[in-house]
Amino acid sequence: MELSTFADLALRSELVDVLSGLGYEEPTPIQREAIPPLLEGRDLIGQAATGTGKTAAFALPLLNRLAEGDRGKTPSALVLAPTRELAVQVAEAVTRYGATIGARVLAVYGGQPITPQLKALQKGVDIVVGTPGRVVDHLNRGSLKLTDLKVVVLDEADEMFDMGFADEIEAILAALPLERQTVLFSATMPPKIARMARKHQKNAVQIQVEREKAVAGEAPKVTQTGHLVMRHDKPAALARILDMHQPPSAIVFCRTREEVDELSEGLKARGYRAEPLHGGMSQEQRDRVMNRLRNQTADLLIATDVAARGLDVDHLTHVVNYNVPPAPESYVHRIGRVGRAGREGVAITLAEPRERRMLEAIERLTGTKIALSPVPTRADLLASRLEVTRTALVDVLDSGQFEGVQAMVDTLVAAHGADKVALAAAALAHRAAAPADEADIPEVSARPPRPVRDDAPRTYAPKTYATAGEPRSRGGAHQRTGPPERKPAREGWAKLYVGAGRAANVRPQDLVGAIAGESHLTGKQIGSIEITERFSLVEVPEGDIDEVIKALRSSVIKGRKAIIRRDRDA
Ligand code: AMP
């Protein structure tokens, strides 16, 4: 049976009510797959990135258990998260989902005074969400008692490992009762995570949202682009994108009913003929909306996936994903609504930087790249409107209707000359074609520098790279022609060593071209470049260096294969 509603998942009615109050219309694929086994108490290992709805996938079963009376003096569940931001975000989500059952949720993380956390723990907490470092602190102090713990969740396990929390995680798991449910979510599944899962889980259910094989021919011919924006900039970014594209007929997909209502109101206020469509509307209201779209008295449909299912509108030209869809397959379904019958279609996706992994999963499924570009600026928009202005002026010229302005223009021409007056009139018309004077949307980097651990480094000092390995004596002469001193990379950046330099005619643009061409980085995301006689050093964001190394190793620079590695001197 297809478990298509939250009620089908056998969640308690209080929780189902909360979800419908939040405007969630149906479970996401990860929720559909993970919730039933988690409710049965099974261990689970799930490969899912941010944006898939994984938080609710593990939180709802925890809360369900709590609502069934599984509530003692000490916490029954512990969620470990790599950063304080994620810990806070998860704690907020769990609090929201658990509002009707009165769940007591506490976030514990470093960098925050410990006393309020101690007080809260003393009063009694059902679910603790914490970063591994701070959880270990509490365990050592005896302030966190996990003797009655029923469920532990490791969220973003790969990130926690990458941040050097492996020892803390082991210590925490060792302190938990053996009889417990162990849930692990990770965007990637490197062997070390699989090993840990084998060690600490029993007969775990495995789920993976991203399916590897693409269905041949399923992806239609659609131009696919994406924009990285912070969540709070999304409404403005959407408006700017729509202003730029002026789609004749578009559907904007949202996650929740609230999002649908807010966006359609906002876009109507901007002059768009936008109509909302979601599961909370009556059949009659929905039919009315669909008719407006079909007879083209509406140009924009703002909808949830559920409401748009089965919707068949031939003339749709654009699909806008206001969020990255919760599963790569739903992206394919959504964009399948345009580009039909050989027509050109456009798919635009807004993604938060954290959701980049979901974009990559979609790219793997569809076998096409989603080109990321900044949200158009006001200047871009004005440039794109030039044609509108030109056509408007030509229309007036063709119509020959200049009544009321002849005498004024004669006076102006006498004073300034015809050219200047024409320029002024065109500038005026162009300004009118431009949108309100709005600020530009800040550009965000594809992957912000990896967050640092929120606790003081203790035994986990960052690795220093030995200078051994490849001989440093690449020849004194070459060394002397290099920069006088190899500066370490800036915070959040890493240096890439490319074994080709001036002697091979390598120029900065060759390096930028190779990196931007082979990896997902754009030229703007590449830092400083130093070129010496024999080698070059390029700063790239720390989080991206492994991908860049891999990409460059399988390509050539100036027609040659060069040694590519992390710079050991930096
Ligand atoms: P996550 O992957 O857990 O970070 O969730 C991504 C976003 O999806 C969050 O903003 C959630 O509020 C939202 N969300 C989670 N489940 C659903 C659902 N079933 N329907 C709509 N939105 C959801």
Short mmCIF file of C-alpha atoms and ligand atoms in Angstrom, two decimals, residues 6 19 22-28 30-31 49-58 60 86 89-90 93 96-97 155-156 231 254-257 259 323 326 352 354-355, ligand 1:
data_model
loop_
_atom_site.label_atom_id
_atom_site.label_comp_id
_atom_site.label_asym_id
_atom_site.label_seq_id
_atom_site.Cartn_x
_atom_site.Cartn_y
_atom_site.Cartn_z
CA PHE A 6 0.78 11.13 7.70
CA LEU A 19 1.70 18.65 10.72
CA LEU A 22 2.18 23.50 9.63
CA GLY A 23 0.79 23.11 6.13
CA TYR A 24 2.57 19.82 5.40
CA GLU A 25 0.37 18.02 2.90
CA GLU A 26 2.07 14.64 2.64
CA PRO A 27 5.14 12.84 3.94
CA THR A 28 8.33 13.26 1.94
CA ILE A 30 12.32 9.73 3.44
CA GLN A 31 9.49 10.19 5.92
CA ALA A 49 20.76 15.22 2.83
CA THR A 50 19.32 18.43 4.22
CA GLY A 51 16.13 19.36 2.44
CA THR A 52 14.71 15.84 2.32
CA GLY A 53 12.61 16.28 5.46
CA LYS A 54 14.87 13.98 7.48
CA THR A 55 14.42 15.92 10.72
CA ALA A 56 10.71 15.15 10.87
CA ALA A 57 11.51 11.59 9.73
CA PHE A 58 13.35 10.89 12.96
CA LEU A 60 8.01 12.23 14.67
CA LEU A 86 22.01 22.46 13.34
CA GLN A 89 17.50 24.12 14.20
CA VAL A 90 16.71 20.50 15.06
CA ALA A 93 11.83 21.63 14.73
CA ARG A 96 7.39 22.59 16.88
CA TYR A 97 6.39 19.04 16.00
CA ASP A 155 22.23 13.49 12.45
CA GLU A 156 24.65 14.39 9.66
CA ARG A 231 16.27 31.48 3.25
CA CYS A 254 6.33 25.31 -2.52
CA ARG A 255 6.68 23.04 0.49
CA THR A 256 3.71 24.08 2.58
CA ARG A 257 0.28 25.68 2.34
CA GLU A 259 4.31 29.23 1.79
CA ASN A 323 12.83 24.95 -2.48
CA PRO A 326 12.47 16.64 -1.10
CA GLU A 352 19.93 27.26 0.26
CA ARG A 354 23.11 23.69 2.75
CA GLU A 355 20.93 22.04 0.12
P1 AMP B 1 15.09 18.90 6.63
O1 AMP B 1 15.55 18.08 5.48
O2 AMP B 1 14.70 18.08 7.81
O3 AMP B 1 16.06 20.00 6.97
O4 AMP B 1 13.70 19.62 6.20
C1 AMP B 1 13.66 20.52 5.14
C2 AMP B 1 12.44 21.43 5.21
O5 AMP B 1 11.27 20.74 4.79
C3 AMP B 1 12.12 22.02 6.56
O6 AMP B 1 11.90 23.41 6.36
C4 AMP B 1 10.83 21.35 6.98
O7 AMP B 1 10.03 22.25 7.73
C5 AMP B 1 10.18 21.01 5.67
N1 AMP B 1 9.38 19.78 5.69
C6 AMP B 1 9.70 18.61 6.29
N2 AMP B 1 8.76 17.67 6.03
C7 AMP B 1 7.85 18.25 5.21
C8 AMP B 1 6.64 17.79 4.58
N3 AMP B 1 6.21 16.54 4.73
N4 AMP B 1 5.96 18.67 3.81
C9 AMP B 1 6.40 19.94 3.66
N5 AMP B 1 7.51 20.43 4.22
C10 AMP B 1 8.24 19.61 4.99
#
